[in-house]
Tab-separated table of C-alpha atoms in Angstrom:
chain	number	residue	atom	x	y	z
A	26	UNK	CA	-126.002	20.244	13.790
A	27	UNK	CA	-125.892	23.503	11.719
A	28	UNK	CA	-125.634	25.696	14.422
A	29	UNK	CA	-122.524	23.649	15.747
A	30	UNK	CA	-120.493	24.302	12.263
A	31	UNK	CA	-117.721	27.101	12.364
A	32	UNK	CA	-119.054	29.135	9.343
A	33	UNK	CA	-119.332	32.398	9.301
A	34	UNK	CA	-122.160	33.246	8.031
A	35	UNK	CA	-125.946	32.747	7.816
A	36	UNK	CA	-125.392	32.179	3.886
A	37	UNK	CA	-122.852	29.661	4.481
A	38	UNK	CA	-124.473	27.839	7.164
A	39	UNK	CA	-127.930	27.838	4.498
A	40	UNK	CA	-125.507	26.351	1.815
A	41	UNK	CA	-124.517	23.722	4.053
A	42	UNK	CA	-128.109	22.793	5.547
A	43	UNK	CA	-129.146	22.669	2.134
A	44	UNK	CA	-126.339	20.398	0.642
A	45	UNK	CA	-126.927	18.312	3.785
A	46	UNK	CA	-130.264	17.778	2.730
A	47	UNK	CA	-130.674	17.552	-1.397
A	48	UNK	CA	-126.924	16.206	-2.106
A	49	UNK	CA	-126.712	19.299	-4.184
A	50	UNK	CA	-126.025	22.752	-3.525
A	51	UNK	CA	-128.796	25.417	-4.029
A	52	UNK	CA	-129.051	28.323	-6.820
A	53	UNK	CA	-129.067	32.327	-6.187
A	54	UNK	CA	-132.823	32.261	-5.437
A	55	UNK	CA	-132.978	28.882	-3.072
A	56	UNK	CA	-130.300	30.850	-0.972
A	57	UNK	CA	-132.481	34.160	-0.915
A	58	UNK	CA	-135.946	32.554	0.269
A	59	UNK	CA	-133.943	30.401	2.804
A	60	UNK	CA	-132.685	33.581	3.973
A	61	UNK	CA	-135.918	35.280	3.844
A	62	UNK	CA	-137.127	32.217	5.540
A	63	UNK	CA	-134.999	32.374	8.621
A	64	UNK	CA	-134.961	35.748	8.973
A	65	UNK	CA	-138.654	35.759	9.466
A	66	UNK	CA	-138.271	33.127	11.851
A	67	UNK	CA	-136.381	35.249	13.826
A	68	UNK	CA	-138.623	37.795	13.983
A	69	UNK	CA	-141.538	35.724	14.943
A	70	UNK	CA	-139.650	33.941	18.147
A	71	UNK	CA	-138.010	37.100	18.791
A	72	UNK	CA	-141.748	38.833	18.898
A	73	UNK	CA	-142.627	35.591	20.892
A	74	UNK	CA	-139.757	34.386	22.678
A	75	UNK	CA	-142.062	31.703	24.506
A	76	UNK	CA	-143.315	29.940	21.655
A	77	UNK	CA	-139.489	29.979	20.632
A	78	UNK	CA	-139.095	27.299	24.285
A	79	UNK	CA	-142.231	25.318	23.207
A	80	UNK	CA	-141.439	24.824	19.874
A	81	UNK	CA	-137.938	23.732	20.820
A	82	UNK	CA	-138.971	21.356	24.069
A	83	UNK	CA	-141.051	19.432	21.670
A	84	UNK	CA	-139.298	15.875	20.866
A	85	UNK	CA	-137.572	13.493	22.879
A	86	UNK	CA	-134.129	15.322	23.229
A	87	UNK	CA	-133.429	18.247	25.365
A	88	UNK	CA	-132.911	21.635	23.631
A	89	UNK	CA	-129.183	22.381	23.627
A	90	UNK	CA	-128.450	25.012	26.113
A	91	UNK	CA	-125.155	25.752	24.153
A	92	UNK	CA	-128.009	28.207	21.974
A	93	UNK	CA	-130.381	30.965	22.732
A	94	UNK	CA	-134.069	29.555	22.577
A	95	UNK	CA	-134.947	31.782	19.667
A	96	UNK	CA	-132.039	30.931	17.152
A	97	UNK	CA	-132.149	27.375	17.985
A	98	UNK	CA	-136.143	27.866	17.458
A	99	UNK	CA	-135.269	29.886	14.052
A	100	UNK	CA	-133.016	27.306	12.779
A	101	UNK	CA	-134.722	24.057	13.851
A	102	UNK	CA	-138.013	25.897	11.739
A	103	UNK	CA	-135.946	25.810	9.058
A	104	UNK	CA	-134.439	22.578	9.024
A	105	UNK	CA	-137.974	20.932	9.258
A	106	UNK	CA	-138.862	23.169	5.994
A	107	UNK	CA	-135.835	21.798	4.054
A	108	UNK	CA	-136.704	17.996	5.516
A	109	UNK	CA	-140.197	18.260	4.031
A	110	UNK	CA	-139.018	19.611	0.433
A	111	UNK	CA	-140.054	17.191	-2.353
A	112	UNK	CA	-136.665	16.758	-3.079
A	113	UNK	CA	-135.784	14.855	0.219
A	114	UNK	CA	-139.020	13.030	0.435
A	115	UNK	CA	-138.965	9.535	-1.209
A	116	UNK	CA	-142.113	8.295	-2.767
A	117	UNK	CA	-142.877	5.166	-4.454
């Protein structure tokens, strides 16, 4: 759903990720190890493009072929990091 937004940037994309998961918009450093955090990701699939396809054909859906295999990879990484913050967890 991220990629499909018409933002610009990386940062701006991150903001909106992040909003879309806490209600709340992040602070300076939030932004900078999300960024840190995908840009790794990118390396790694780009280093190993083919765990970029498995990692993507895992689930039920078809991977969107609207995206290359190692930025949909990159960002679906990192929208299973923000998913499993504590903030978006509910415990009882």
């Amino acid at each position: 759903r991220v990629l499909s937004l018409k933002e610009d940037s990386d940062q701006q994309r991150l903001r909106l990720a992040f909003i879309m998961a806490t209600s709340r918009a992040p602070n300076g450093s939030e932004i900078r190890i999300l960024t840190d955090t995908l840009s790794e990701q990118r390396k790694e699939f780009n280093a190993h493009p083919e765990r970029a396809s498995e990692f993507i054909a895992n689930g039920k859906s078809l991977p969107s072929s609207d995206y290359e295999p190692v930025e949909l990879a990159a960002w679906t990484s990192l929208g299973s990091i923000l998913l499993n913050l504590d903030e978006t967890i509910s415990r009882e």
